[in-house]
Amino acid sequence: MHSKRVRRILVTGGAGFLGSHLCERLLNAGHTVTCLDNFSTGLERNIRHLRNFEGFNVIKHDVIDPIDIEVDEIYNLACPASPPHYQADPVHTMKTCVLGALNTLDLAVRTGARIFQASTSEIYGDPLVHPQVESYWGNVNSFGPRSCYDEGKRSAETLFFDFHKGHGVEVKIGRIFNTYGPNMRPDDGRVVSNFIVQALRGQDITVYGDGSQTRSFCFVSDLIEGFQQLMAADASFIGPVNLGNPVEFTVLELAELVIKLTGSRSKTVRNPLPTDDPRQRRPDISLAQHRLGWKPVVPLATGLEKTISYFDRLLTEETHEFAEIA
């Protein structure tokens, strides 16, 4: 197992949804944490409360540029992860995936740090194998609207394996499936945040296609636990490892549950399915269970209640801010 000593840890994308939760978990464990973020999609409010920790440092920096600090561990989470955000500047998204991987791996070579790559279920594209296992190579469009992210993350995995083989870097690769929870952006554009914000505002809930496409939703605390267990596993266990919740729901079932939990009068409306939108997405987590002893424990309804509470507070604060400005 990896040493339990206090470590100097770099989290790229540390002000983002997942990064901010990871920074908090690491700080609470007594580690020194450097949060690196260019704040293109990461938010200052996600990490504001962490500035009270003596061992917390924030660097505004784009991961596509080289990094040179002293670290023992690196978690590479930097990259917009929702389609509206990564499609807004697809070339920069690809640079973030590829140059970000190169720069963090170069840092790992220099410092001898163990490094974690936040990969993605998008590696599998619109899968022809269900549920998805790590040995499946995927069904990915190399020039569609999602390709900058899908292929960028695939390229990053290649680099991680090549640095491991060529330079002996201790790498860990986790493939993240749909995750939700507090610190998501209201304009994130992904299904959970969209549905909750629309329901709280009393707007119609937008369901793409007929709503029969499936997703598997993992609460953020479960995912972060998976990150840490993978990072702490024996150096010989590299991955890739699926990290997600294997319980499958249709998008329409999610919409109905959100309406119920918010007490909203929202109705569902249908829009055309976006290009290359996966029809089914569910991880096979047998490998994570066997090698890490990890599986999610937070039920969807419980996680949604926590997320709804977060968005309710956030939208209330925003309403007050706009009222003060007016």
Short mmCIF file of N, CA and C in Angstrom, two decimals, residues 26-118:
data_model
loop_
_atom_site.label_atom_id
_atom_site.label_comp_id
_atom_site.label_asym_id
_atom_site.label_seq_id
_atom_site.Cartn_x
_atom_site.Cartn_y
_atom_site.Cartn_z
N LEU A 26 -8.50 15.59 0.80
CA LEU A 26 -7.06 15.48 1.05
C LEU A 26 -6.61 16.40 2.19
N LEU A 27 -7.16 17.61 2.25
CA LEU A 27 -6.82 18.53 3.33
C LEU A 27 -7.30 18.00 4.67
N ASN A 28 -8.49 17.44 4.69
CA ASN A 28 -9.02 16.87 5.93
C ASN A 28 -8.17 15.69 6.42
N ALA A 29 -7.47 15.04 5.49
CA ALA A 29 -6.58 13.94 5.85
C ALA A 29 -5.20 14.44 6.30
N GLY A 30 -5.00 15.77 6.27
CA GLY A 30 -3.76 16.35 6.78
C GLY A 30 -2.69 16.62 5.75
N HIS A 31 -3.00 16.44 4.46
CA HIS A 31 -1.99 16.64 3.43
C HIS A 31 -1.88 18.12 3.03
N THR A 32 -0.77 18.46 2.40
CA THR A 32 -0.58 19.79 1.81
C THR A 32 -1.06 19.72 0.37
N VAL A 33 -1.96 20.62 -0.01
CA VAL A 33 -2.61 20.53 -1.32
C VAL A 33 -2.41 21.82 -2.11
N THR A 34 -1.94 21.68 -3.33
CA THR A 34 -1.88 22.79 -4.28
C THR A 34 -2.98 22.59 -5.31
N CYS A 35 -3.89 23.55 -5.37
CA CYS A 35 -4.98 23.54 -6.36
C CYS A 35 -4.54 24.39 -7.54
N LEU A 36 -4.43 23.74 -8.70
CA LEU A 36 -4.05 24.45 -9.92
C LEU A 36 -5.27 24.50 -10.84
N ASP A 37 -5.64 25.71 -11.26
CA ASP A 37 -6.85 25.85 -12.09
C ASP A 37 -6.76 27.15 -12.88
N ASN A 38 -7.24 27.13 -14.13
CA ASN A 38 -7.28 28.38 -14.90
C ASN A 38 -8.63 29.09 -14.74
N PHE A 39 -9.54 28.47 -13.98
CA PHE A 39 -10.86 29.04 -13.67
C PHE A 39 -11.70 29.31 -14.91
N SER A 40 -11.48 28.52 -15.95
CA SER A 40 -12.37 28.62 -17.13
C SER A 40 -13.73 28.01 -16.82
N THR A 41 -13.73 26.89 -16.11
CA THR A 41 -14.99 26.30 -15.65
C THR A 41 -14.98 26.06 -14.14
N GLY A 42 -13.80 26.00 -13.52
CA GLY A 42 -13.71 25.91 -12.07
C GLY A 42 -14.17 27.22 -11.43
N LEU A 43 -14.63 27.14 -10.18
CA LEU A 43 -15.21 28.30 -9.52
C LEU A 43 -14.52 28.59 -8.20
N GLU A 44 -14.26 29.87 -7.96
CA GLU A 44 -13.66 30.30 -6.69
C GLU A 44 -14.52 29.89 -5.51
N ARG A 45 -15.85 29.94 -5.67
CA ARG A 45 -16.72 29.62 -4.52
C ARG A 45 -16.58 28.15 -4.09
N ASN A 46 -16.16 27.29 -5.02
CA ASN A 46 -15.99 25.87 -4.66
C ASN A 46 -14.86 25.64 -3.67
N ILE A 47 -13.89 26.54 -3.66
CA ILE A 47 -12.70 26.35 -2.81
C ILE A 47 -12.53 27.44 -1.76
N ARG A 48 -13.47 28.37 -1.71
CA ARG A 48 -13.33 29.51 -0.79
C ARG A 48 -13.14 29.05 0.65
N HIS A 49 -13.95 28.07 1.06
CA HIS A 49 -13.88 27.60 2.45
C HIS A 49 -12.59 26.83 2.74
N LEU A 50 -11.90 26.39 1.68
CA LEU A 50 -10.67 25.62 1.88
C LEU A 50 -9.47 26.52 2.18
N ARG A 51 -9.60 27.81 1.92
CA ARG A 51 -8.49 28.74 2.15
C ARG A 51 -8.17 28.87 3.64
N ASN A 52 -9.06 28.37 4.50
CA ASN A 52 -8.79 28.37 5.94
C ASN A 52 -7.76 27.33 6.34
N PHE A 53 -7.53 26.36 5.48
CA PHE A 53 -6.52 25.33 5.76
C PHE A 53 -5.12 25.89 5.52
N GLU A 54 -4.24 25.69 6.50
CA GLU A 54 -2.87 26.20 6.39
C GLU A 54 -2.12 25.55 5.23
N GLY A 55 -2.45 24.29 4.93
CA GLY A 55 -1.73 23.56 3.89
C GLY A 55 -2.33 23.68 2.50
N PHE A 56 -3.17 24.70 2.28
CA PHE A 56 -3.85 24.84 0.98
C PHE A 56 -3.26 26.01 0.21
N ASN A 57 -2.91 25.74 -1.04
CA ASN A 57 -2.33 26.77 -1.91
C ASN A 57 -3.05 26.75 -3.25
N VAL A 58 -3.35 27.93 -3.79
CA VAL A 58 -4.05 28.02 -5.08
C VAL A 58 -3.15 28.71 -6.09
N ILE A 59 -3.00 28.09 -7.25
CA ILE A 59 -2.24 28.68 -8.35
C ILE A 59 -3.16 28.81 -9.56
N LYS A 60 -3.31 30.03 -10.05
CA LYS A 60 -4.06 30.23 -11.29
C LYS A 60 -3.12 29.98 -12.45
N HIS A 61 -3.39 28.91 -13.19
CA HIS A 61 -2.45 28.44 -14.21
C HIS A 61 -3.19 27.51 -15.16
N ASP A 62 -2.85 27.57 -16.43
CA ASP A 62 -3.43 26.67 -17.42
C ASP A 62 -2.51 25.47 -17.59
N VAL A 63 -3.08 24.28 -17.44
CA VAL A 63 -2.28 23.06 -17.46
C VAL A 63 -1.62 22.80 -18.82
N ILE A 64 -2.05 23.53 -19.86
CA ILE A 64 -1.39 23.35 -21.16
C ILE A 64 0.02 23.96 -21.16
N ASP A 65 0.32 24.76 -20.13
CA ASP A 65 1.67 25.31 -19.96
C ASP A 65 2.42 24.50 -18.90
N PRO A 66 3.73 24.35 -19.05
CA PRO A 66 4.50 23.52 -18.10
C PRO A 66 4.34 23.97 -16.65
N ILE A 67 4.47 23.01 -15.76
CA ILE A 67 4.32 23.24 -14.32
C ILE A 67 5.62 22.80 -13.65
N ASP A 68 6.06 23.55 -12.65
CA ASP A 68 7.28 23.16 -11.94
C ASP A 68 7.15 23.47 -10.46
N ILE A 69 6.64 22.51 -9.70
CA ILE A 69 6.57 22.62 -8.25
C ILE A 69 7.02 21.29 -7.65
N GLU A 70 7.27 21.29 -6.37
CA GLU A 70 7.70 20.06 -5.70
C GLU A 70 6.48 19.32 -5.16
N VAL A 71 6.27 18.09 -5.61
CA VAL A 71 5.09 17.32 -5.23
C VAL A 71 5.45 15.86 -5.02
N ASP A 72 4.59 15.19 -4.24
CA ASP A 72 4.72 13.74 -4.03
C ASP A 72 3.66 12.98 -4.82
N GLU A 73 2.52 13.63 -5.06
CA GLU A 73 1.43 13.01 -5.81
C GLU A 73 0.76 14.06 -6.70
N ILE A 74 0.22 13.59 -7.81
CA ILE A 74 -0.49 14.47 -8.74
C ILE A 74 -1.82 13.80 -9.10
N TYR A 75 -2.89 14.57 -9.00
CA TYR A 75 -4.18 14.16 -9.54
C TYR A 75 -4.48 15.08 -10.72
N ASN A 76 -4.48 14.53 -11.94
CA ASN A 76 -4.73 15.35 -13.13
C ASN A 76 -6.21 15.33 -13.48
N LEU A 77 -6.94 16.34 -13.00
CA LEU A 77 -8.39 16.44 -13.25
C LEU A 77 -8.73 17.58 -14.19
N ALA A 78 -7.73 18.32 -14.66
CA ALA A 78 -8.00 19.54 -15.43
C ALA A 78 -8.58 19.22 -16.81
N CYS A 79 -9.81 19.64 -17.04
CA CYS A 79 -10.45 19.59 -18.36
C CYS A 79 -11.94 19.86 -18.18
N PRO A 80 -12.52 20.73 -19.02
CA PRO A 80 -13.98 20.86 -18.98
C PRO A 80 -14.59 19.49 -19.27
N ALA A 81 -15.63 19.12 -18.51
CA ALA A 81 -16.16 17.75 -18.63
C ALA A 81 -17.58 17.69 -19.16
N SER A 82 -18.26 18.83 -19.28
CA SER A 82 -19.62 18.79 -19.80
C SER A 82 -19.61 19.23 -21.27
N PRO A 83 -20.45 18.62 -22.10
CA PRO A 83 -20.42 18.94 -23.54
C PRO A 83 -20.49 20.43 -23.88
N PRO A 84 -21.38 21.24 -23.28
CA PRO A 84 -21.39 22.66 -23.65
C PRO A 84 -20.06 23.35 -23.37
N HIS A 85 -19.38 22.95 -22.32
CA HIS A 85 -18.12 23.60 -21.97
C HIS A 85 -16.96 23.09 -22.80
N TYR A 86 -16.86 21.77 -23.01
CA TYR A 86 -15.70 21.31 -23.79
C TYR A 86 -15.88 21.55 -25.28
N GLN A 87 -17.13 21.71 -25.74
CA GLN A 87 -17.37 22.01 -27.15
C GLN A 87 -17.22 23.49 -27.47
N ALA A 88 -17.20 24.35 -26.44
CA ALA A 88 -17.09 25.79 -26.67
C ALA A 88 -15.76 26.16 -27.33
N ASP A 89 -14.70 25.44 -26.98
CA ASP A 89 -13.38 25.65 -27.58
C ASP A 89 -12.72 24.29 -27.74
N PRO A 90 -13.12 23.54 -28.78
CA PRO A 90 -12.66 22.16 -28.91
C PRO A 90 -11.15 22.01 -29.03
N VAL A 91 -10.49 22.96 -29.67
CA VAL A 91 -9.04 22.87 -29.81
C VAL A 91 -8.37 23.01 -28.44
N HIS A 92 -8.86 23.93 -27.63
CA HIS A 92 -8.29 24.09 -26.28
C HIS A 92 -8.59 22.87 -25.42
N THR A 93 -9.75 22.26 -25.62
CA THR A 93 -10.08 21.03 -24.88
C THR A 93 -9.08 19.93 -25.22
N MET A 94 -8.78 19.77 -26.50
CA MET A 94 -7.81 18.76 -26.90
C MET A 94 -6.43 19.08 -26.33
N LYS A 95 -6.05 20.36 -26.35
CA LYS A 95 -4.77 20.76 -25.76
C LYS A 95 -4.73 20.45 -24.26
N THR A 96 -5.84 20.72 -23.59
CA THR A 96 -5.90 20.45 -22.15
C THR A 96 -5.69 18.97 -21.87
N CYS A 97 -6.34 18.13 -22.66
CA CYS A 97 -6.19 16.68 -22.48
C CYS A 97 -4.76 16.22 -22.77
N VAL A 98 -4.23 16.62 -23.91
CA VAL A 98 -2.95 16.08 -24.36
C VAL A 98 -1.76 16.81 -23.74
N LEU A 99 -1.72 18.15 -23.87
CA LEU A 99 -0.60 18.89 -23.28
C LEU A 99 -0.66 18.85 -21.76
N GLY A 100 -1.89 18.84 -21.21
CA GLY A 100 -2.03 18.72 -19.76
C GLY A 100 -1.45 17.41 -19.26
N ALA A 101 -1.72 16.33 -19.99
CA ALA A 101 -1.16 15.03 -19.62
C ALA A 101 0.37 15.07 -19.73
N LEU A 102 0.88 15.62 -20.82
CA LEU A 102 2.33 15.69 -21.01
C LEU A 102 3.01 16.50 -19.90
N ASN A 103 2.43 17.64 -19.57
CA ASN A 103 3.06 18.51 -18.57
C ASN A 103 3.02 17.91 -17.17
N THR A 104 1.91 17.27 -16.82
CA THR A 104 1.85 16.65 -15.50
C THR A 104 2.73 15.40 -15.44
N LEU A 105 2.81 14.67 -16.54
CA LEU A 105 3.69 13.50 -16.58
C LEU A 105 5.16 13.91 -16.53
N ASP A 106 5.53 14.99 -17.22
CA ASP A 106 6.90 15.50 -17.13
C ASP A 106 7.23 15.88 -15.69
N LEU A 107 6.27 16.49 -15.00
CA LEU A 107 6.48 16.84 -13.60
C LEU A 107 6.66 15.59 -12.75
N ALA A 108 5.87 14.56 -13.05
CA ALA A 108 5.99 13.29 -12.32
C ALA A 108 7.36 12.66 -12.53
N VAL A 109 7.88 12.75 -13.75
CA VAL A 109 9.23 12.22 -14.03
C VAL A 109 10.26 12.95 -13.18
N ARG A 110 10.18 14.29 -13.16
CA ARG A 110 11.19 15.09 -12.44
C ARG A 110 11.12 14.87 -10.93
N THR A 111 9.91 14.77 -10.38
CA THR A 111 9.75 14.72 -8.92
C THR A 111 9.63 13.30 -8.38
N GLY A 112 9.41 12.32 -9.27
CA GLY A 112 9.17 10.95 -8.81
C GLY A 112 7.79 10.75 -8.23
N ALA A 113 6.86 11.65 -8.56
CA ALA A 113 5.50 11.59 -8.00
C ALA A 113 4.67 10.48 -8.65
N ARG A 114 3.79 9.92 -7.86
CA ARG A 114 2.74 9.04 -8.39
C ARG A 114 1.66 9.93 -8.98
N ILE A 115 1.06 9.54 -10.11
CA ILE A 115 0.13 10.42 -10.80
C ILE A 115 -1.13 9.69 -11.22
N PHE A 116 -2.26 10.34 -10.96
CA PHE A 116 -3.60 9.83 -11.27
C PHE A 116 -4.16 10.60 -12.46
N GLN A 117 -4.70 9.88 -13.44
CA GLN A 117 -5.36 10.50 -14.58
C GLN A 117 -6.86 10.31 -14.48
N ALA A 118 -7.59 11.43 -14.46
CA ALA A 118 -9.05 11.37 -14.49
C ALA A 118 -9.48 11.13 -15.93
#
